[in-house]
Short mmCIF file of C-alpha atoms and ligand atoms in Angstrom, two decimals:
data_model
loop_
_atom_site.label_atom_id
_atom_site.label_comp_id
_atom_site.label_asym_id
_atom_site.label_seq_id
_atom_site.Cartn_x
_atom_site.Cartn_y
_atom_site.Cartn_z
CA MET V 3 3.12 32.83 -19.13
CA ASP V 4 0.01 32.64 -17.77
CA ASP V 5 -3.01 30.70 -18.33
CA TYR V 6 -4.00 31.97 -21.74
CA SER V 7 -1.16 31.32 -23.03
CA VAL V 8 -0.74 27.33 -21.56
CA ASP V 9 -4.18 27.15 -24.30
CA LEU V 10 -1.98 29.17 -27.07
CA VAL V 11 0.54 26.67 -26.81
CA VAL V 12 -1.85 24.10 -27.18
CA MET V 13 -3.81 25.77 -29.77
CA ARG V 14 -0.21 25.47 -32.12
CA LEU V 15 -0.62 22.03 -30.90
CA PRO V 16 -3.68 20.15 -32.55
CA GLY V 17 -4.96 17.03 -31.05
CA LEU V 18 -4.00 17.47 -27.19
CA HIS V 19 -5.18 18.49 -24.89
CA VAL V 20 -4.39 20.09 -21.68
CA HIS V 21 -4.72 17.91 -18.52
CA ALA V 22 -5.58 21.59 -16.40
CA SER V 23 -5.09 20.40 -12.79
CA SER V 24 -1.44 19.94 -13.41
CA VAL V 25 -0.13 23.04 -14.78
CA THR V 26 2.17 24.70 -12.96
CA ARG V 27 4.32 27.63 -12.85
CA HIS V 28 7.61 27.17 -10.79
CA GLU V 29 10.44 29.37 -11.33
CA GLY V 30 10.15 31.10 -14.53
CA VAL V 31 9.54 27.94 -16.47
CA LEU V 32 5.78 26.51 -16.93
CA TYR V 33 5.07 22.65 -16.66
CA PHE V 34 2.26 20.56 -17.62
CA LEU V 35 0.46 17.02 -19.30
CA VAL V 36 -1.35 17.03 -22.60
CA ASP V 37 -3.37 14.17 -23.39
CA ALA V 38 -3.40 13.25 -27.21
CA ASP V 39 -6.94 11.56 -28.65
CA ASP V 40 -5.61 7.98 -27.91
CA GLY V 41 -4.84 8.40 -24.53
CA GLN V 42 -1.09 9.08 -24.51
CA ARG V 43 0.52 11.59 -22.31
CA GLN V 44 3.16 13.96 -22.61
CA LEU V 45 4.99 16.52 -19.92
CA ALA V 46 5.25 19.74 -21.61
CA VAL V 47 8.02 22.68 -20.52
CA THR V 48 7.91 25.95 -21.94
CA THR V 49 10.39 28.49 -21.03
CA PRO V 50 11.11 31.79 -22.03
CA ALA V 51 13.24 31.94 -24.99
CA GLY V 52 16.64 32.99 -24.40
CA THR V 53 16.86 31.02 -21.45
CA PRO V 54 18.96 27.90 -21.70
CA VAL V 55 16.03 24.61 -22.25
CA LEU V 56 16.08 22.76 -19.32
CA ALA V 57 18.58 20.21 -19.98
CA ASP V 58 17.30 17.80 -17.50
CA PHE V 59 14.83 17.12 -19.68
CA GLU V 60 14.51 14.45 -22.58
CA GLY V 61 12.09 15.52 -25.54
CA VAL V 62 11.03 17.49 -28.71
CA PRO V 63 11.06 21.04 -28.64
CA SER V 64 9.64 23.75 -30.53
CA ALA V 65 10.44 27.53 -30.66
CA PHE V 66 7.58 30.20 -31.17
CA ASP V 67 6.73 33.47 -30.09
CA GLU V 68 8.62 34.25 -27.38
CA GLN V 69 9.09 30.44 -25.76
CA THR V 70 10.48 27.07 -25.98
CA LEU V 71 8.36 24.27 -25.63
CA LEU V 72 9.87 20.80 -24.67
CA LEU V 73 7.43 17.76 -25.23
CA CYS V 74 8.36 14.99 -23.16
CA PRO V 75 7.96 11.06 -23.22
CA LEU V 76 6.80 10.30 -19.17
CA SER V 77 9.88 8.47 -18.78
CA ALA V 78 12.02 7.82 -15.68
CA GLU V 79 14.13 10.39 -16.67
CA ASN V 80 12.06 13.05 -17.14
CA ALA V 81 10.12 12.16 -13.81
CA ALA V 82 13.34 12.19 -12.17
CA ALA V 83 14.00 15.56 -14.24
CA LEU V 84 10.63 17.08 -12.83
CA ARG V 85 10.86 15.42 -9.27
CA LYS V 86 14.44 17.69 -8.58
CA ARG V 87 12.48 20.81 -9.64
CA LEU V 88 9.75 20.31 -7.62
CA ALA V 89 10.41 19.40 -4.40
CA TRP V 90 6.95 18.44 -3.41
CA LEU V 91 6.53 15.84 -6.18
CA LEU V 92 9.34 13.85 -3.79
CA PRO V 93 7.69 11.76 -1.05
CA ALA V 94 7.97 12.58 2.77
CA VAL V 95 8.33 10.83 6.16
CA GLN V 96 5.10 11.71 7.81
CA GLY V 97 5.67 10.13 11.31
CA LEU V 98 2.35 9.91 13.39
CA ARG V 99 -0.41 11.70 11.14
CA THR V 100 -3.56 9.31 10.05
CA THR V 101 -2.22 8.02 6.55
CA VAL V 102 -3.47 5.93 4.19
CA GLY V 103 -1.71 3.39 1.61
CA LEU V 104 -3.08 3.24 -1.93
CA GLY V 105 -1.15 0.56 -3.61
CA ASP V 106 -2.03 0.59 -7.27
CA ARG V 107 -0.99 -2.40 -9.28
CA LEU V 108 -1.67 -0.37 -12.62
CA GLY V 109 -0.28 2.84 -12.02
CA LEU V 110 -3.21 5.04 -13.35
CA ALA V 111 -5.46 4.94 -9.87
CA THR V 112 -3.31 7.70 -8.31
CA PRO V 113 -5.97 10.58 -9.49
CA GLY V 114 -8.87 8.63 -8.27
CA HIS V 115 -7.20 8.44 -5.28
CA LEU V 116 -6.24 11.58 -4.70
CA ARG V 117 -9.56 13.25 -5.97
CA ALA V 118 -11.32 11.22 -2.74
CA VAL V 119 -8.65 11.89 0.17
CA ARG V 120 -9.39 15.82 -1.34
CA GLU V 121 -13.14 14.97 -1.36
CA ALA V 122 -13.10 13.23 2.02
CA GLY V 123 -11.81 16.06 3.56
CA GLY V 124 -9.89 15.97 7.16
CA HIS V 125 -6.09 15.43 6.98
CA LEU V 126 -5.63 12.10 5.80
CA VAL V 127 -2.32 11.74 4.07
CA PRO V 128 -2.05 9.70 1.45
CA LEU V 129 1.24 7.34 0.39
CA PRO V 130 -0.12 6.22 -3.67
CA ALA V 131 3.16 4.51 -4.26
CA GLN V 132 2.75 1.85 -2.23
CA GLN V 133 4.20 -1.93 -3.56
CA SER V 134 4.87 -5.46 -1.95
CA ILE V 135 7.79 -6.84 -4.13
CA ARG V 136 5.79 -9.78 -4.40
CA GLU V 137 2.57 -7.69 -6.15
CA MET V 138 5.92 -5.85 -8.26
CA SER V 139 7.21 -9.32 -9.52
CA ARG V 140 3.36 -10.40 -10.36
CA THR V 141 2.91 -7.35 -12.10
CA GLY V 142 6.36 -6.96 -13.77
CA ARG V 143 6.94 -3.71 -12.44
CA THR V 144 10.42 -2.48 -10.29
CA PRO V 145 10.39 0.32 -7.38
CA GLN V 146 11.10 2.74 -9.56
CA GLN V 147 8.27 2.26 -11.81
CA VAL V 148 5.59 2.60 -8.98
CA MET V 149 7.12 5.67 -7.19
CA ASP V 150 7.24 7.05 -10.63
CA ASP V 151 3.65 6.11 -11.91
CA ALA V 152 2.49 7.72 -8.43
CA MET V 153 4.35 10.83 -9.14
CA TRP V 154 3.14 11.27 -11.98
CA GLY V 155 -0.44 10.89 -11.16
CA VAL V 156 0.60 13.28 -8.22
CA PHE V 157 1.68 15.67 -10.62
CA ALA V 158 -1.36 15.51 -12.89
CA GLU V 159 -3.97 16.36 -9.46
CA GLY V 160 -1.81 19.47 -8.74
CA TRP V 161 -1.70 18.14 -5.32
CA ARG V 162 0.99 19.35 -3.05
CA SER V 163 -0.44 18.58 0.78
CA GLY V 164 2.82 15.71 0.99
CA PHE V 165 2.54 12.19 0.70
CA GLY V 166 4.59 8.96 0.93
CA ALA V 167 6.23 6.56 -0.07
CA ASP V 168 5.42 2.72 1.09
CA ALA V 169 8.57 -0.09 -0.14
CA ASP V 170 6.02 -2.69 1.43
CA HIS V 171 6.36 -6.26 2.72
CA LEU V 172 10.17 -5.83 2.30
CA LYS V 173 11.82 -9.44 3.10
CA THR V 174 14.94 -8.68 3.07
CA PRO V 175 17.96 -6.59 3.22
CA GLN V 176 18.24 -6.96 -0.63
CA ASP V 177 14.67 -5.44 -0.94
CA ILE V 178 15.67 -2.92 1.25
CA ASP V 179 18.52 -1.83 -1.50
CA ARG V 180 16.03 -1.66 -3.96
CA CYS V 181 14.05 0.78 -2.70
CA VAL V 182 15.95 2.74 -0.72
CA ALA V 183 17.76 3.61 -4.24
CA THR V 184 14.59 4.99 -5.12
CA GLY V 185 13.98 6.95 -2.62
CA TYR V 186 10.88 5.17 -0.75
CA THR V 187 10.00 6.70 2.98
CA PHE V 188 7.97 4.58 4.64
CA TYR V 189 9.75 0.97 5.36
CA THR V 190 7.48 -2.04 5.68
CA PHE V 191 9.01 -5.02 7.31
CA ASP V 192 7.24 -8.25 7.15
CA PRO V 193 9.48 -11.34 9.14
CA GLY V 194 6.35 -13.24 8.87
CA GLU V 195 8.66 -16.18 7.94
CA TYR V 196 10.40 -16.41 11.23
CA VAL V 197 7.27 -16.12 12.88
CA GLU V 198 6.57 -19.32 14.95
CA SER V 199 3.09 -19.89 14.85
CA GLY V 200 2.79 -23.37 16.44
CA ALA V 201 3.80 -22.10 19.40
CA ASP V 202 0.24 -21.12 20.23
CA ASN V 203 -0.80 -25.19 20.61
CA ALA V 204 2.64 -25.73 22.15
CA SER V 205 3.31 -28.49 24.86
CA PRO V 206 5.22 -26.55 27.89
CA GLN V 207 8.13 -29.39 27.01
CA ALA V 208 8.09 -28.09 23.14
CA LEU V 209 8.11 -24.24 24.24
CA ARG V 210 11.21 -25.14 26.81
CA THR V 211 13.47 -26.87 23.74
CA ARG V 212 12.29 -23.58 21.09
CA TRP V 213 12.90 -21.52 23.98
CA ASP V 214 16.46 -22.93 24.36
CA GLU V 215 17.13 -22.78 21.58
CA LEU V 216 16.33 -19.24 20.20
CA PRO V 217 18.99 -16.63 18.45
CA TRP V 218 20.15 -14.99 22.44
CA GLU V 219 22.97 -13.97 21.09
CA GLN V 220 21.76 -12.30 18.05
CA LEU V 221 18.81 -10.87 20.56
CA GLU V 222 21.67 -9.40 23.07
CA ASP V 223 20.16 -11.23 25.89
CA SER V 224 19.82 -14.40 27.73
CA PRO V 225 16.76 -16.73 29.39
CA ALA V 226 17.87 -15.38 33.05
CA ALA V 227 17.30 -11.76 31.72
CA LEU V 228 14.49 -12.02 29.53
CA ALA V 229 12.58 -13.79 32.43
CA ALA V 230 13.42 -10.93 34.78
CA ARG V 231 12.28 -8.18 32.95
CA TYR V 232 8.58 -9.73 32.33
CA LEU V 233 7.96 -12.09 35.46
CA SER V 234 8.38 -9.69 37.97
CA THR V 235 5.99 -7.03 37.97
CA PRO V 236 3.19 -6.70 35.53
CA VAL V 237 2.65 -4.07 32.32
CA ARG V 238 0.12 -1.39 33.01
CA CYS V 239 -1.20 0.19 29.34
CA GLU V 240 -3.98 2.69 30.49
CA GLU V 241 -6.14 0.69 32.20
CA HIS V 242 -5.42 -2.71 31.26
CA ILE V 243 -2.58 -4.76 33.43
CA ILE V 244 -0.97 -7.45 31.14
CA ARG V 245 0.76 -10.28 32.87
CA PHE V 246 2.99 -12.66 32.43
CA ASP V 247 3.33 -15.92 33.91
CA GLU V 248 5.97 -18.53 32.49
CA LEU V 249 4.45 -19.83 30.09
CA THR V 250 3.27 -16.91 28.16
CA LEU V 251 6.67 -15.26 27.84
CA MET V 252 8.10 -18.64 26.40
CA ARG V 253 5.22 -18.88 23.64
CA ALA V 254 5.44 -14.54 23.15
CA ALA V 255 9.49 -15.33 22.33
CA VAL V 256 9.11 -18.96 20.93
CA LYS V 257 6.65 -17.11 18.70
CA TYR V 258 8.00 -13.91 17.58
CA GLY V 259 12.08 -13.91 18.81
CA ARG V 260 13.51 -15.49 15.78
CA ALA V 261 11.08 -12.63 14.50
CA ILE V 262 12.20 -9.83 16.43
CA ALA V 263 16.04 -10.42 16.28
CA TYR V 264 15.24 -10.62 11.98
CA VAL V 265 13.33 -6.89 12.17
CA ALA V 266 16.69 -5.56 14.26
CA LEU V 267 18.87 -6.90 11.78
CA LEU V 268 16.79 -5.44 8.89
CA TYR V 269 16.47 -2.38 10.87
CA ARG V 270 20.40 -1.87 11.63
CA HIS V 271 20.37 -2.60 7.18
CA LEU V 272 18.41 0.60 6.51
CA ALA V 273 19.28 2.88 9.00
CA GLN V 274 23.01 2.57 7.34
CA ALA V 275 21.59 1.99 3.38
CA ALA V 276 19.65 5.31 3.98
CA ALA V 277 21.77 7.21 6.05
CA GLY V 278 21.37 10.96 5.72
CA ARG V 279 17.50 10.39 4.46
CA GLU V 280 14.74 10.12 6.06
CA TRP V 281 13.60 7.70 6.77
CA GLU V 282 10.43 5.54 8.54
CA VAL V 283 9.18 2.05 9.61
CA GLU V 284 6.58 -0.33 10.23
CA ILE V 285 6.80 -3.58 11.36
CA SER V 286 4.20 -5.95 10.34
CA VAL V 287 3.40 -10.11 11.20
CA ASP V 288 0.02 -9.78 9.89
CA GLU V 289 0.40 -12.38 7.52
CA THR V 290 1.13 -15.32 10.06
CA GLU V 291 -1.59 -17.86 10.64
CA THR V 292 -2.55 -17.47 14.71
CA PRO V 293 -3.55 -13.49 16.14
CA THR V 294 -1.58 -11.30 18.26
CA THR V 295 -2.45 -11.27 21.57
CA SER V 296 -1.41 -8.13 23.68
CA ALA V 297 1.22 -9.74 26.12
CA GLU V 298 2.44 -10.64 22.74
CA HIS V 299 1.94 -7.42 21.51
CA VAL V 300 3.96 -6.01 24.69
CA TYR V 301 6.51 -8.63 23.78
CA ILE V 302 7.30 -7.32 20.46
CA ALA V 303 6.88 -3.47 21.09
CA THR V 304 8.81 -3.67 24.13
CA GLU V 305 12.16 -6.04 22.78
CA LEU V 306 12.48 -4.44 19.33
CA ARG V 307 13.15 -1.17 21.18
CA ARG V 308 15.41 -2.25 23.84
CA LEU V 309 17.06 -3.37 20.29
CA GLY V 310 16.87 -0.13 19.17
CA VAL V 311 14.46 -0.51 16.52
CA ARG V 312 12.22 2.51 16.19
CA TRP V 313 9.12 2.57 14.49
CA VAL V 314 5.75 4.77 13.55
CA SER V 315 3.61 1.88 12.71
CA LEU V 316 2.40 -1.53 13.69
CA ALA V 317 0.61 -4.39 12.18
CA PRO V 318 -0.51 -7.21 14.58
CA ARG V 319 -2.27 -10.02 13.42
CA TYR V 320 -6.19 -9.26 14.41
CA ILE V 321 -8.27 -11.45 15.59
CA GLY V 322 -10.87 -12.48 12.64
CA ARG V 323 -10.32 -12.86 8.96
CA PHE V 324 -8.75 -10.34 6.82
CA GLU V 325 -9.51 -11.75 3.46
CA LYS V 326 -8.44 -10.02 0.44
CA GLY V 327 -10.81 -7.41 -1.27
CA VAL V 328 -14.06 -8.40 1.04
CA ASP V 329 -15.21 -7.06 4.23
CA TYR V 330 -14.06 -8.21 7.82
CA ILE V 331 -14.96 -11.63 8.68
CA GLY V 332 -15.58 -12.47 12.30
CA ASP V 333 -17.06 -10.58 15.66
CA VAL V 334 -17.17 -6.84 15.23
CA ASN V 335 -17.39 -6.29 18.95
CA ALA V 336 -14.69 -8.81 19.71
CA PHE V 337 -12.57 -7.05 17.79
CA GLU V 338 -13.09 -3.51 18.68
CA ALA V 339 -12.25 -4.69 22.39
CA GLU V 340 -9.10 -6.30 21.20
CA MET V 341 -8.12 -3.17 19.11
CA GLY V 342 -8.88 -1.23 22.29
CA VAL V 343 -6.05 -3.21 24.58
CA HIS V 344 -3.61 -2.59 21.22
CA ALA V 345 -4.45 1.20 21.04
CA ALA V 346 -3.60 1.76 24.58
CA ILE V 347 -0.04 -0.89 24.30
CA ALA V 348 0.83 1.29 21.15
CA ARG V 349 0.21 4.94 22.86
CA THR V 350 2.02 3.15 26.16
CA LEU V 351 4.76 1.78 24.82
CA GLY V 352 5.44 4.09 21.52
CA PRO V 353 3.46 6.44 21.05
CA TYR V 354 3.10 4.52 17.21
CA LYS V 355 0.61 3.70 14.74
CA LEU V 356 -1.65 0.62 14.50
CA SER V 357 -1.92 -0.21 11.06
CA LEU V 358 -4.56 -2.24 9.41
CA HIS V 359 -3.14 -4.50 6.63
CA SER V 360 -5.80 -6.13 3.65
CA GLY V 361 -7.19 -3.03 4.73
CA SER V 362 -9.03 -2.78 1.41
CA ASP V 363 -13.04 -2.97 1.96
CA LYS V 364 -13.10 -3.86 5.63
CA PHE V 365 -16.00 -1.01 6.24
CA SER V 366 -17.47 -2.83 9.42
CA VAL V 367 -14.46 -2.21 11.47
CA TYR V 368 -13.36 1.36 10.06
CA GLU V 369 -14.89 3.25 13.10
CA PRO V 370 -14.10 0.76 15.92
CA THR V 371 -10.95 0.95 14.93
CA ALA V 372 -10.89 5.19 14.27
CA ARG V 373 -12.40 5.20 17.44
CA GLN V 374 -9.84 3.13 19.55
CA THR V 375 -6.83 4.38 17.64
CA ARG V 376 -8.21 7.64 18.36
CA GLY V 377 -6.39 8.44 14.72
CA LEU V 378 -3.18 6.93 15.03
CA VAL V 379 -4.00 4.95 12.14
CA HIS V 380 -2.10 3.27 9.17
CA LEU V 381 -5.18 1.73 6.77
CA LYS V 382 -3.69 0.25 3.90
CA THR V 383 -5.27 -0.73 0.77
CA ALA V 384 -4.14 -2.14 -2.76
CA GLY V 385 -5.84 -4.67 -4.10
CA THR V 386 -9.17 -3.33 -4.28
CA SER V 387 -8.02 -0.51 -6.34
CA TYR V 388 -7.94 -3.48 -9.57
CA LEU V 389 -11.18 -4.19 -8.89
CA GLU V 390 -12.40 -0.87 -9.38
CA ALA V 391 -10.73 -1.23 -12.66
CA LEU V 392 -12.63 -4.04 -13.61
CA ARG V 393 -15.63 -2.38 -12.56
CA THR V 394 -14.90 0.57 -14.84
CA ILE V 395 -13.81 -2.09 -17.63
CA ALA V 396 -17.22 -4.12 -16.68
CA VAL V 397 -19.71 -1.26 -17.83
CA LEU V 398 -17.14 -0.28 -20.71
CA GLU V 399 -15.76 -2.96 -22.73
CA PRO V 400 -17.96 -6.23 -21.26
CA ASP V 401 -16.23 -8.45 -23.71
CA LEU V 402 -13.19 -7.61 -21.94
CA LEU V 403 -14.68 -8.22 -18.46
CA ARG V 404 -16.01 -11.86 -19.10
CA SER V 405 -12.83 -13.09 -20.72
CA ILE V 406 -11.01 -12.02 -17.65
CA TYR V 407 -13.87 -13.92 -15.29
CA VAL V 408 -13.58 -17.05 -17.35
CA PHE V 409 -10.14 -17.15 -17.58
CA ALA V 410 -9.52 -15.62 -13.40
CA ARG V 411 -12.09 -18.86 -12.77
CA GLU V 412 -9.08 -21.05 -14.43
CA HIS V 413 -6.75 -19.63 -12.65
CA TYR V 414 -7.70 -19.16 -9.25
CA GLU V 415 -7.14 -22.64 -7.26
CA VAL V 416 -3.16 -21.81 -8.17
CA ASP V 417 -2.97 -18.03 -7.46
CA ARG V 418 -4.82 -18.73 -3.93
CA ALA V 419 -2.11 -20.11 -2.30
CA SER V 420 -0.41 -16.96 -0.79
CA TYR V 421 -3.51 -15.24 -0.17
CA HIS V 422 -6.08 -15.16 2.47
CA VAL V 423 -9.22 -16.00 0.91
CA SER V 424 -12.09 -18.22 1.19
CA ALA V 425 -14.23 -18.30 -2.21
CA LEU V 426 -15.16 -21.25 -3.84
CA TRP V 427 -15.07 -21.47 -7.24
CA GLU V 428 -18.13 -22.93 -7.67
CA ARG V 429 -20.34 -20.89 -5.97
CA ALA V 430 -19.02 -17.92 -8.26
CA PRO V 431 -21.48 -17.40 -10.74
CA ALA V 432 -20.89 -19.05 -14.08
CA PRO V 433 -20.01 -16.86 -17.01
CA ASN V 434 -22.14 -18.26 -19.54
CA ALA V 435 -25.28 -17.63 -17.19
CA LEU V 436 -24.53 -13.59 -17.05
CA THR V 437 -25.68 -11.05 -19.43
CA ASP V 438 -23.78 -7.85 -20.28
CA ALA V 439 -25.35 -5.96 -16.83
CA ASP V 440 -24.85 -8.57 -15.41
CA LEU V 441 -21.46 -8.28 -15.20
CA PRO V 442 -20.60 -4.62 -12.92
CA GLY V 443 -22.66 -7.39 -10.30
CA LEU V 444 -19.62 -9.58 -10.41
CA LEU V 445 -17.85 -6.96 -8.38
CA GLU V 446 -20.37 -6.69 -5.21
CA GLN V 447 -20.56 -11.02 -5.60
CA PHE V 448 -18.28 -12.48 -2.46
CA ASP V 449 -16.54 -15.78 -4.76
CA ALA V 450 -16.35 -13.84 -7.96
CA ARG V 451 -14.44 -11.02 -5.95
CA GLU V 452 -12.03 -13.57 -4.23
CA ILE V 453 -11.34 -14.83 -7.39
CA LEU V 454 -10.66 -11.87 -9.58
CA HIS V 455 -8.45 -9.93 -6.62
CA VAL V 456 -5.85 -13.20 -6.61
CA THR V 457 -5.82 -13.67 -10.16
CA PHE V 458 -4.71 -10.32 -10.99
CA GLY V 459 -1.48 -11.08 -11.30
CA SER V 460 -2.34 -14.02 -14.34
CA VAL V 461 -4.54 -11.69 -15.10
CA LEU V 462 -2.35 -8.95 -16.39
CA THR V 463 1.10 -10.94 -17.39
CA ALA V 464 -0.55 -13.60 -19.13
CA PRO V 465 0.66 -13.94 -23.24
CA SER V 466 -1.38 -14.78 -25.89
CA ALA V 467 -0.70 -17.02 -28.57
CA ASP V 468 0.95 -14.38 -30.83
CA GLY V 469 3.32 -13.47 -28.16
CA GLN V 470 1.74 -10.29 -27.28
CA THR V 471 -0.36 -9.77 -24.09
CA LEU V 472 -3.73 -11.78 -23.52
CA PHE V 473 -5.27 -8.63 -21.70
CA TYR V 474 -3.15 -6.27 -20.20
CA ASP V 475 -2.47 -3.79 -23.21
CA ARG V 476 -6.36 -3.78 -24.56
CA PHE V 477 -6.85 -3.51 -20.88
CA MET V 478 -4.58 -0.53 -19.86
CA GLU V 479 -6.13 1.15 -23.24
CA VAL V 480 -9.18 1.30 -21.91
CA LEU V 481 -8.61 2.78 -18.21
CA ARG V 482 -6.16 5.26 -20.31
CA THR V 483 -8.68 6.23 -22.85
CA HIS V 484 -11.32 6.67 -19.71
CA PRO V 485 -9.56 8.38 -17.28
CA GLU V 486 -12.22 10.18 -15.71
CA ALA V 487 -14.90 6.69 -16.22
CA TYR V 488 -11.99 5.13 -13.43
CA ALA V 489 -11.38 7.85 -11.49
CA ALA V 490 -14.85 8.39 -10.78
CA ASP V 491 -15.18 5.05 -9.15
CA LEU V 492 -12.27 5.07 -7.07
CA VAL V 493 -13.61 8.42 -5.64
CA VAL V 494 -16.65 6.60 -4.77
CA HIS V 495 -15.00 3.02 -3.43
CA PHE V 496 -12.41 5.27 -1.49
CA LEU V 497 -15.03 7.97 0.20
CA ARG V 498 -16.60 4.82 1.89
CA HIS V 499 -12.84 4.00 3.41
CA LEU V 500 -11.45 7.35 3.91
CA ARG V 501 -14.88 8.91 5.83
CA PRO V 502 -14.49 7.01 9.03
CA PHE V 503 -10.84 8.03 9.68
CA VAL V 504 -11.07 11.87 8.65
CA ILE V 505 -12.45 12.95 12.00
CA TRP V 506 -9.37 11.76 13.36
CA GLY V 507 -6.96 13.30 10.69
CA ASP V 508 -8.54 16.60 11.72
CA GLY V 509 -5.82 18.81 13.76
ZN1 LIG S 5 0.43 -6.88 4.70
#
């Protein structure tokens, strides 16, 4: 069956449109997506008559000419069946390639993301499935839904260049199990609760007490052995010499020792749970109070290796502020100097990638990061794709955006608690002063942007008085009926994220 006959199929299905970039022929079977006028999307599978209908798929069959056509809902069962037949729809490990995490809280952003990656050129590899357990519980989605939504986007765009799936900010063995069951490939461990940020300002005496209390057995270590490893010779990482004195070492061990023991526990759990599969690990300590010094970075990497942990990517807490959805706040030159040392450590003790978490909209540090890491980098973005959806809605459905903004302002003070943001409610524009034409401008105003960013969970799950959703259904309907508008907004926004990294993704 050729593309001409795809058109023939569709002529028989009035009101349905073929999503052209999805048309895939594989082993005598044709697969493609069809859209109804109301935005409802289905998978079409056609096989020559006489061959058994593909029993894996659930759908409504119809016969005509020499073909059998199945029209299938985009269910988890049909996603699994498609993945089984088209191997490039399975996520894969990406090693040290330059990668970009493309978190998508709505499940509709992958087409726009992949178009941006394609248009940016180079060899950047996307991770279109990426969601933390925290974000999933805020949006009422499961690891499987996140994975399936990304896969349907990969299929829709005809993307065959590979991708990964990030089980982001995992905090417990139970989190790991849920994501292993779904086939994630990239596991981000977050031992942040075990990082003792207070060590930075603790007195030598207080440090000594906490040092004695470290979980030495779990660390398979002793105070004397640890001191002997670090205090005798400085660590050379390219042109940087990193020296430990007793206080530096105590501070590093007190601050990160418990986190290291916990990462080793998570790592060993994953190795067992995912035995026989391909997987890779990122370690993140980005969501902590104080920056990771170069000595602390050396300590973390050295100790994790000693305990048998292997990882492709590490997210230290960098200097300056990485607030959600807005540019880097801090001294860019100081950031680049510090990034240079982190990158030298990562090349020497790994090599592994450095990861930029809360990486959305950090335009001023992309070039310095690409330069210093020489492409050994993972850029992690998430909430900015939700903000782009709001931009799309601001144009198509101003009244909806206006009510979301009113609601977001009311919920900001509560919702901000678990995020690094500094927006002030009273600095954000008052809703009643805004004309429709002003609304897209909210996405350019610092305070309004952060307020809209951190309230996504409340907005998407708020119930209405009659037991329906306050915003969610209408929100999704606007995006589903205007997929090209949303994709176009994403492409513009993401090209600004990706281009600085492209030169390092080549080769
Ligand atoms: Zn993070």
